[in-house]
PDB file of C-alpha atoms in Angstrom:
ATOM      1  CA  GLU A   1      -0.231 -17.034  11.736  1.00 51.00           C
ATOM      2  CA  THR A   2      -1.972 -14.076  11.957  1.00 64.00           C
ATOM      3  CA  GLY A   3      -2.287 -11.152   9.635  1.00 92.00           C
ATOM      4  CA  VAL A   4      -1.458 -11.516   5.582  1.00 95.00           C
ATOM      5  CA  THR A   5       0.931 -14.396   4.929  1.00 95.00           C
ATOM      6  CA  GLN A   6       2.657 -14.450   1.045  1.00 96.00           C
ATOM      7  CA  THR A   7       4.680 -16.616  -0.110  1.00 96.00           C
ATOM      8  CA  PRO A   8       7.292 -17.642  -1.861  1.00 96.00           C
ATOM      9  CA  ARG A   9       9.056 -13.907  -0.618  1.00 94.00           C
ATOM     10  CA  HIS A  10      10.996 -14.250  -3.499  1.00 95.00           C
ATOM     11  CA  LEU A  11      11.295 -15.677  -6.878  1.00 95.00           C
ATOM     12  CA  VAL A  12      12.997 -16.071 -10.499  1.00 94.00           C
ATOM     13  CA  MET A  13      10.993 -16.458 -13.092  1.00 92.00           C
ATOM     14  CA  GLY A  14      11.689 -16.921 -17.748  1.00 89.00           C
ATOM     15  CA  MET A  15       8.935 -14.939 -19.475  1.00 87.00           C
ATOM     16  CA  THR A  16       7.745 -18.597 -20.333  1.00 86.00           C
ATOM     17  CA  ASN A  17       7.574 -19.847 -16.820  1.00 87.00           C
ATOM     18  CA  LYS A  18       3.836 -20.478 -15.381  1.00 93.00           C
ATOM     19  CA  LYS A  19       3.959 -19.618 -11.361  1.00 95.00           C
ATOM     20  CA  SER A  20       1.434 -18.148  -9.196  1.00 97.00           C
ATOM     21  CA  LEU A  21       2.040 -15.766  -6.235  1.00 97.00           C
ATOM     22  CA  LYS A  22       0.285 -17.418  -2.923  1.00 98.00           C
ATOM     23  CA  CYS A  23      -1.904 -14.662   0.216  1.00 98.00           C
ATOM     24  CA  GLU A  24      -3.737 -15.985   2.723  1.00 97.00           C
ATOM     25  CA  GLN A  25      -4.737 -13.509   5.278  1.00 97.00           C
ATOM     26  CA  HIS A  26      -6.175 -15.031   9.118  1.00 94.00           C
ATOM     27  CA  LEU A  27      -7.636 -11.871   9.293  1.00 95.00           C
ATOM     28  CA  GLY A  28     -11.365 -13.090   9.077  1.00 94.00           C
ATOM     29  CA  HIS A  29     -11.077 -10.021   6.114  1.00 95.00           C
ATOM     30  CA  ASN A  30     -14.011 -10.350   3.063  1.00 93.00           C
ATOM     31  CA  ALA A  31     -11.592  -8.430   0.810  1.00 94.00           C
ATOM     32  CA  MET A  32      -8.809  -8.799  -0.648  1.00 95.00           C
ATOM     33  CA  TYR A  33      -6.135  -7.281  -3.312  1.00 95.00           C
ATOM     34  CA  TRP A  34      -3.731  -7.455  -5.157  1.00 96.00           C
ATOM     35  CA  TYR A  35      -0.815  -4.725  -5.789  1.00 95.00           C
ATOM     36  CA  LYS A  36       1.511  -3.531  -7.837  1.00 95.00           C
ATOM     37  CA  GLN A  37       4.787  -1.226  -6.559  1.00 93.00           C
ATOM     38  CA  SER A  38       7.816  -0.403  -8.975  1.00 91.00           C
ATOM     39  CA  ALA A  39      10.592   1.593  -8.067  1.00 84.00           C
ATOM     40  CA  LYS A  40       9.980   5.268  -8.052  1.00 78.00           C
ATOM     41  CA  LYS A  41       6.174   4.805  -8.951  1.00 85.00           C
ATOM     42  CA  PRO A  42       2.862   4.997  -6.565  1.00 86.00           C
ATOM     43  CA  LEU A  43       1.344   1.634  -6.007  1.00 90.00           C
ATOM     44  CA  GLU A  44      -0.546   0.898  -8.390  1.00 91.00           C
ATOM     45  CA  LEU A  45      -3.930  -1.262  -7.671  1.00 92.00           C
ATOM     46  CA  MET A  46      -4.600  -4.715 -10.057  1.00 94.00           C
ATOM     47  CA  PHE A  47      -7.545  -6.537  -8.528  1.00 93.00           C
ATOM     48  CA  VAL A  48      -9.637  -6.544  -6.005  1.00 92.00           C
ATOM     49  CA  TYR A  49     -12.095  -9.041  -4.423  1.00 93.00           C
ATOM     50  CA  SER A  50     -14.815  -8.661  -1.871  1.00 89.00           C
ATOM     51  CA  LEU A  51     -16.243 -12.229  -1.182  1.00 86.00           C
ATOM     52  CA  GLU A  52     -15.084 -13.803  -3.565  1.00 84.00           C
ATOM     53  CA  GLU A  53     -16.297 -11.899  -5.868  1.00 84.00           C
ATOM     54  CA  ARG A  54     -13.808  -9.620  -8.552  1.00 84.00           C
ATOM     55  CA  VAL A  55     -14.604  -6.208  -8.327  1.00 82.00           C
ATOM     56  CA  GLU A  56     -12.106  -4.421  -9.457  1.00 78.00           C
ATOM     57  CA  ASN A  57      -9.418  -4.894 -12.772  1.00 76.00           C
ATOM     58  CA  ASN A  58      -7.096  -2.096 -13.775  1.00 76.00           C
ATOM     59  CA  SER A  59      -6.609  -2.517 -17.163  1.00 84.00           C
ATOM     60  CA  VAL A  60      -4.213  -5.635 -15.785  1.00 92.00           C
ATOM     61  CA  PRO A  61      -2.714  -6.920 -18.881  1.00 93.00           C
ATOM     62  CA  SER A  62      -4.017 -10.399 -19.134  1.00 92.00           C
ATOM     63  CA  ARG A  63      -0.912 -12.893 -18.458  1.00 94.00           C
ATOM     64  CA  PHE A  64      -1.901 -12.028 -14.888  1.00 95.00           C
ATOM     65  CA  SER A  65      -5.068 -14.132 -14.220  1.00 95.00           C
ATOM     66  CA  PRO A  66      -6.226 -13.976 -10.285  1.00 95.00           C
ATOM     67  CA  GLU A  67      -7.843 -16.204  -8.542  1.00 95.00           C
ATOM     68  CA  CYS A  68      -9.673 -16.349  -5.807  1.00 95.00           C
ATOM     69  CA  PRO A  69     -11.168 -19.286  -4.121  1.00 94.00           C
ATOM     70  CA  ASN A  70     -12.735 -18.132  -0.998  1.00 93.00           C
ATOM     71  CA  SER A  71     -11.969 -15.723   1.436  1.00 92.00           C
ATOM     72  CA  SER A  72      -8.905 -16.165   3.039  1.00 95.00           C
ATOM     73  CA  HIS A  73      -6.843 -17.120  -0.082  1.00 97.00           C
ATOM     74  CA  LEU A  74      -5.920 -14.963  -3.044  1.00 97.00           C
ATOM     75  CA  PHE A  75      -3.327 -16.205  -5.877  1.00 97.00           C
ATOM     76  CA  LEU A  76      -2.434 -14.154  -9.059  1.00 97.00           C
ATOM     77  CA  HIS A  77      -1.571 -17.255 -12.193  1.00 97.00           C
ATOM     78  CA  LEU A  78       1.491 -15.797 -14.187  1.00 95.00           C
ATOM     79  CA  HIS A  79       2.555 -16.761 -17.453  1.00 93.00           C
ATOM     80  CA  THR A  80       4.647 -15.401 -20.480  1.00 93.00           C
ATOM     81  CA  LEU A  81       5.637 -12.622 -18.719  1.00 93.00           C
ATOM     82  CA  GLN A  82       7.546 -10.007 -19.648  1.00 93.00           C
ATOM     83  CA  PRO A  83      11.028  -7.982 -18.221  1.00 93.00           C
ATOM     84  CA  GLU A  84       8.547  -4.632 -16.893  1.00 93.00           C
ATOM     85  CA  ASP A  85       6.507  -7.124 -15.329  1.00 95.00           C
ATOM     86  CA  SER A  86       9.813  -7.556 -12.271  1.00 95.00           C
ATOM     87  CA  ALA A  87       8.617  -5.878  -9.459  1.00 95.00           C
ATOM     88  CA  LEU A  88       7.139  -6.045  -5.659  1.00 95.00           C
ATOM     89  CA  TYR A  89       3.375  -7.902  -5.629  1.00 97.00           C
ATOM     90  CA  LEU A  90       1.570  -7.062  -2.949  1.00 96.00           C
ATOM     91  CA  CYS A  91      -1.499  -8.162  -1.526  1.00 97.00           C
ATOM     92  CA  ALA A  92      -3.987  -6.942   1.407  1.00 96.00           C
ATOM     93  CA  SER A  93      -6.865  -7.601   2.824  1.00 95.00           C
ATOM     94  CA  SER A  94      -9.996  -5.100   4.424  1.00 93.00           C
ATOM     95  CA  GLN A  95     -13.172  -6.635   6.285  1.00 91.00           C
ATOM     96  CA  GLU A  96     -15.430  -4.328   3.261  1.00 85.00           C
ATOM     97  CA  THR A  97     -12.943  -2.277   0.516  1.00 81.00           C
ATOM     98  CA  ARG A  98     -14.092   0.694   3.425  1.00 79.00           C
ATOM     99  CA  ASN A  99     -12.226  -0.152   5.922  1.00 82.00           C
ATOM    100  CA  ILE A 100      -8.162  -0.174   6.742  1.00 87.00           C
ATOM    101  CA  GLN A 101      -6.320  -2.266   4.557  1.00 91.00           C
ATOM    102  CA  TYR A 102      -3.515  -4.774   5.774  1.00 93.00           C
ATOM    103  CA  PHE A 103      -0.822  -5.439   4.056  1.00 94.00           C
ATOM    104  CA  GLY A 104       1.670  -8.377   3.102  1.00 94.00           C
ATOM    105  CA  ALA A 105       5.392  -8.520   2.666  1.00 93.00           C
ATOM    106  CA  GLY A 106       5.065  -9.519  -0.356  1.00 95.00           C
ATOM    107  CA  THR A 107       6.774 -11.842  -3.628  1.00 96.00           C
ATOM    108  CA  ARG A 108       9.824  -9.642  -4.962  1.00 95.00           C
ATOM    109  CA  LEU A 109       9.148 -11.415  -8.359  1.00 96.00           C
ATOM    110  CA  SER A 110      12.039 -11.122 -11.067  1.00 95.00           C
ATOM    111  CA  VAL A 111      11.665 -11.853 -14.999  1.00 93.00           C
ATOM    112  CA  LEU A 112      14.875 -12.701 -17.280  1.00 91.00           C
TER     113      LEU A 112
ATOM    114  CA  ALA B   1     -10.868  12.221  -8.971  1.00 74.00           C
ATOM    115  CA  GLN B   2      -7.811  12.200  -6.641  1.00 84.00           C
ATOM    116  CA  SER B   3      -4.262  12.238  -6.417  1.00 89.00           C
ATOM    117  CA  VAL B   4      -2.048  12.351  -3.636  1.00 93.00           C
ATOM    118  CA  THR B   5       1.575  14.499  -4.483  1.00 94.00           C
ATOM    119  CA  GLN B   6       4.822  13.568  -2.194  1.00 95.00           C
ATOM    120  CA  LEU B   7       7.542  16.291  -2.130  1.00 90.00           C
ATOM    121  CA  GLY B   8      10.693  14.847  -1.315  1.00 90.00           C
ATOM    122  CA  SER B   9      11.733  11.338  -2.525  1.00 92.00           C
ATOM    123  CA  HIS B  10      14.496  10.596   0.218  1.00 95.00           C
ATOM    124  CA  VAL B  11      14.794  13.224   3.210  1.00 97.00           C
ATOM    125  CA  SER B  12      17.706  12.844   5.879  1.00 97.00           C
ATOM    126  CA  VAL B  13      17.225  13.617   9.441  1.00 97.00           C
ATOM    127  CA  SER B  14      20.093  13.740  12.005  1.00 97.00           C
ATOM    128  CA  GLU B  15      18.960  10.976  14.837  1.00 97.00           C
ATOM    129  CA  GLY B  16      17.078  12.965  17.107  1.00 97.00           C
ATOM    130  CA  ALA B  17      15.704  15.761  14.715  1.00 97.00           C
ATOM    131  CA  LEU B  18      12.240  16.973  13.522  1.00 97.00           C
ATOM    132  CA  VAL B  19      10.791  14.761  10.814  1.00 98.00           C
ATOM    133  CA  LEU B  20       8.612  16.219   9.250  1.00 98.00           C
ATOM    134  CA  LEU B  21       7.142  14.331   5.793  1.00 98.00           C
ATOM    135  CA  ARG B  22       4.909  15.877   2.933  1.00 97.00           C
ATOM    136  CA  CYS B  23       1.447  14.906   1.311  1.00 97.00           C
ATOM    137  CA  ASN B  24      -1.195  16.936  -0.899  1.00 96.00           C
ATOM    138  CA  TYR B  25      -3.890  15.208  -2.209  1.00 94.00           C
ATOM    139  CA  SER B  26      -6.841  16.096  -4.502  1.00 90.00           C
ATOM    140  CA  SER B  27     -10.047  15.105  -3.911  1.00 82.00           C
ATOM    141  CA  SER B  28     -13.282  16.480  -5.062  1.00 76.00           C
ATOM    142  CA  VAL B  29     -15.144  14.671  -2.518  1.00 77.00           C
ATOM    143  CA  PRO B  30     -14.168  14.655   1.382  1.00 79.00           C
ATOM    144  CA  PRO B  31     -11.149  12.773   1.722  1.00 86.00           C
ATOM    145  CA  TYR B  32     -10.051   9.992   4.390  1.00 91.00           C
ATOM    146  CA  LEU B  33      -6.292   9.771   4.180  1.00 93.00           C
ATOM    147  CA  PHE B  34      -3.890   7.249   5.405  1.00 95.00           C
ATOM    148  CA  TRP B  35      -0.118   7.484   6.521  1.00 97.00           C
ATOM    149  CA  TYR B  36       1.768   4.015   5.620  1.00 96.00           C
ATOM    150  CA  VAL B  37       5.518   2.698   6.049  1.00 96.00           C
ATOM    151  CA  GLN B  38       7.520   0.499   4.706  1.00 94.00           C
ATOM    152  CA  TYR B  39      10.368  -1.540   6.873  1.00 92.00           C
ATOM    153  CA  PRO B  40      13.295  -2.977   4.284  1.00 87.00           C
ATOM    154  CA  ASN B  41      12.173  -5.742   3.285  1.00 81.00           C
ATOM    155  CA  GLN B  42       8.310  -5.743   4.821  1.00 85.00           C
ATOM    156  CA  GLY B  43       5.166  -5.165   3.893  1.00 88.00           C
ATOM    157  CA  LEU B  44       2.762  -1.526   4.076  1.00 91.00           C
ATOM    158  CA  GLN B  45       2.044  -0.760   7.603  1.00 92.00           C
ATOM    159  CA  LEU B  46      -0.751   1.185   9.210  1.00 93.00           C
ATOM    160  CA  LEU B  47       0.875   4.534  10.977  1.00 95.00           C
ATOM    161  CA  LEU B  48      -2.347   6.625  11.028  1.00 95.00           C
ATOM    162  CA  LYS B  49      -5.926   7.693   9.536  1.00 93.00           C
ATOM    163  CA  TYR B  50      -7.807  10.391   9.279  1.00 92.00           C
ATOM    164  CA  THR B  51     -12.106  10.014   8.749  1.00 87.00           C
ATOM    165  CA  SER B  52     -13.428  13.562  10.301  1.00 79.00           C
ATOM    166  CA  ALA B  53     -12.454  13.430  13.246  1.00 78.00           C
ATOM    167  CA  ALA B  54     -10.688  15.838  14.664  1.00 86.00           C
ATOM    168  CA  THR B  55      -7.777  17.174  12.475  1.00 90.00           C
ATOM    169  CA  LEU B  56      -5.152  15.692  14.640  1.00 94.00           C
ATOM    170  CA  VAL B  57      -4.266  12.315  14.339  1.00 95.00           C
ATOM    171  CA  LYS B  58      -1.663  10.859  17.043  1.00 95.00           C
ATOM    172  CA  GLY B  59      -0.266   7.440  15.555  1.00 94.00           C
ATOM    173  CA  ILE B  60       2.375   4.905  15.801  1.00 93.00           C
ATOM    174  CA  ASN B  61       5.500   5.109  17.220  1.00 93.00           C
ATOM    175  CA  GLY B  62       5.632   8.874  18.446  1.00 96.00           C
ATOM    176  CA  PHE B  63       3.873   9.883  14.765  1.00 97.00           C
ATOM    177  CA  GLU B  64       1.736  12.001  13.954  1.00 97.00           C
ATOM    178  CA  ALA B  65       0.271  14.377  11.092  1.00 97.00           C
ATOM    179  CA  GLU B  66      -2.524  17.116  10.650  1.00 95.00           C
ATOM    180  CA  PHE B  67      -4.819  17.679   7.871  1.00 94.00           C
ATOM    181  CA  LYS B  68      -5.121  20.819   6.584  1.00 93.00           C
ATOM    182  CA  LYS B  69      -8.283  21.564   4.521  1.00 90.00           C
ATOM    183  CA  SER B  70      -7.320  25.327   3.165  1.00 91.00           C
ATOM    184  CA  GLU B  71      -4.216  23.872   2.559  1.00 93.00           C
ATOM    185  CA  THR B  72      -5.039  20.447   0.667  1.00 93.00           C
ATOM    186  CA  SER B  73      -2.224  19.314   3.184  1.00 95.00           C
ATOM    187  CA  PHE B  74      -1.551  15.767   5.488  1.00 96.00           C
ATOM    188  CA  HIS B  75       1.668  15.850   6.374  1.00 97.00           C
ATOM    189  CA  LEU B  76       3.352  13.654   8.611  1.00 98.00           C
ATOM    190  CA  THR B  77       5.698  14.967  11.812  1.00 98.00           C
ATOM    191  CA  LYS B  78       7.857  13.203  14.078  1.00 98.00           C
ATOM    192  CA  PRO B  79       9.265  15.199  16.580  1.00 97.00           C
ATOM    193  CA  SER B  80      12.291  13.423  17.302  1.00 97.00           C
ATOM    194  CA  ALA B  81      14.125  10.668  14.906  1.00 97.00           C
ATOM    195  CA  HIS B  82      14.950   7.623  15.605  1.00 96.00           C
ATOM    196  CA  MET B  83      17.546   5.464  13.813  1.00 96.00           C
ATOM    197  CA  SER B  84      14.355   2.805  13.944  1.00 96.00           C
ATOM    198  CA  ASP B  85      12.213   5.709  11.422  1.00 97.00           C
ATOM    199  CA  ALA B  86      14.878   5.068   8.731  1.00 97.00           C
ATOM    200  CA  ALA B  87      12.158   3.451   5.764  1.00 96.00           C
ATOM    201  CA  GLU B  88       9.573   4.295   3.007  1.00 96.00           C
ATOM    202  CA  TYR B  89       7.028   6.789   4.155  1.00 97.00           C
ATOM    203  CA  PHE B  90       3.330   6.474   1.791  1.00 96.00           C
ATOM    204  CA  CYS B  91       0.873   8.984   1.672  1.00 96.00           C
ATOM    205  CA  ALA B  92      -3.340   7.923   0.406  1.00 94.00           C
ATOM    206  CA  VAL B  93      -5.914   8.912   0.170  1.00 91.00           C
ATOM    207  CA  ARG B  94      -9.311   7.624  -0.103  1.00 87.00           C
ATOM    208  CA  SER B  95     -12.878   8.850  -0.531  1.00 75.00           C
ATOM    209  CA  ASN B  96     -15.271   9.151   2.018  1.00 66.00           C
ATOM    210  CA  PHE B  97     -18.262   7.411   0.168  1.00 65.00           C
ATOM    211  CA  GLY B  98     -18.563   6.163  -3.621  1.00 58.00           C
ATOM    212  CA  ASN B  99     -15.158   5.299  -5.274  1.00 56.00           C
ATOM    213  CA  GLU B 100     -13.168   3.470  -1.766  1.00 70.00           C
ATOM    214  CA  LYS B 101     -10.122   3.128  -4.188  1.00 80.00           C
ATOM    215  CA  LEU B 102      -7.085   3.882  -1.862  1.00 87.00           C
ATOM    216  CA  THR B 103      -4.417   6.262  -4.752  1.00 89.00           C
ATOM    217  CA  PHE B 104      -0.431   6.202  -3.540  1.00 92.00           C
ATOM    218  CA  GLY B 105       1.884   8.408  -3.535  1.00 93.00           C
ATOM    219  CA  THR B 106       5.206   7.587  -5.458  1.00 93.00           C
ATOM    220  CA  GLY B 107       6.522   7.217  -1.508  1.00 94.00           C
ATOM    221  CA  THR B 108       9.049   8.850   0.744  1.00 96.00           C
ATOM    222  CA  ARG B 109      12.569   7.929   1.797  1.00 96.00           C
ATOM    223  CA  LEU B 110      13.600   9.062   5.517  1.00 97.00           C
ATOM    224  CA  THR B 111      17.329   8.421   6.032  1.00 97.00           C
ATOM    225  CA  ILE B 112      18.201   8.656   9.784  1.00 97.00           C
ATOM    226  CA  ILE B 113      21.367  10.595   9.930  1.00 96.00           C
ATOM    227  CA  PRO B 114      23.624   9.356  12.853  1.00 94.00           C
TER     228      PRO B 114
END
């Protein structure tokens, strides 16, 4: 496998469910990111991890909980989401936070 | 502070015609500028980047962009559109020191008319 892989590609969940999004990068990078992409809005940076430490948290509600167990894996744990959280969630990685980011194909999340 | 404005959320061009997607930036420090493309059901892919070297930057798939400091612009062009260019295009800005956060525009959806 190459690049940045996100699973699942599609997820439908109720507001009371708990689910997790997974991201895996095969590029040897040391920084990983979660973005939210909603229709007609710019990409919103949610979280940044560098060397497995969270270095940025952009006022994201606590119902989103990131986890970075190692430099190759990034999770986004979801619980008690709202319908307005429905969006495409993109993961990216880079070698150092100053370098080019490479994106996964995203997880399309629908909250009912 | 930094921001990006992409004029035109939708652009349609005929196959073989010139593609021009506009991007204007605002940055209090010298910027790095990027164009990303997103094909349906895929993530973002880097097309090209400006990092303070040559002002005319060539990218993949025949695209290029010119950094014009006086106009604070970084418009994306391609001389002849191909059907496979249909996608959404995002301009992004990042400072070349200090805050390294990427700030994206709202995107421009490019449609190619056969």
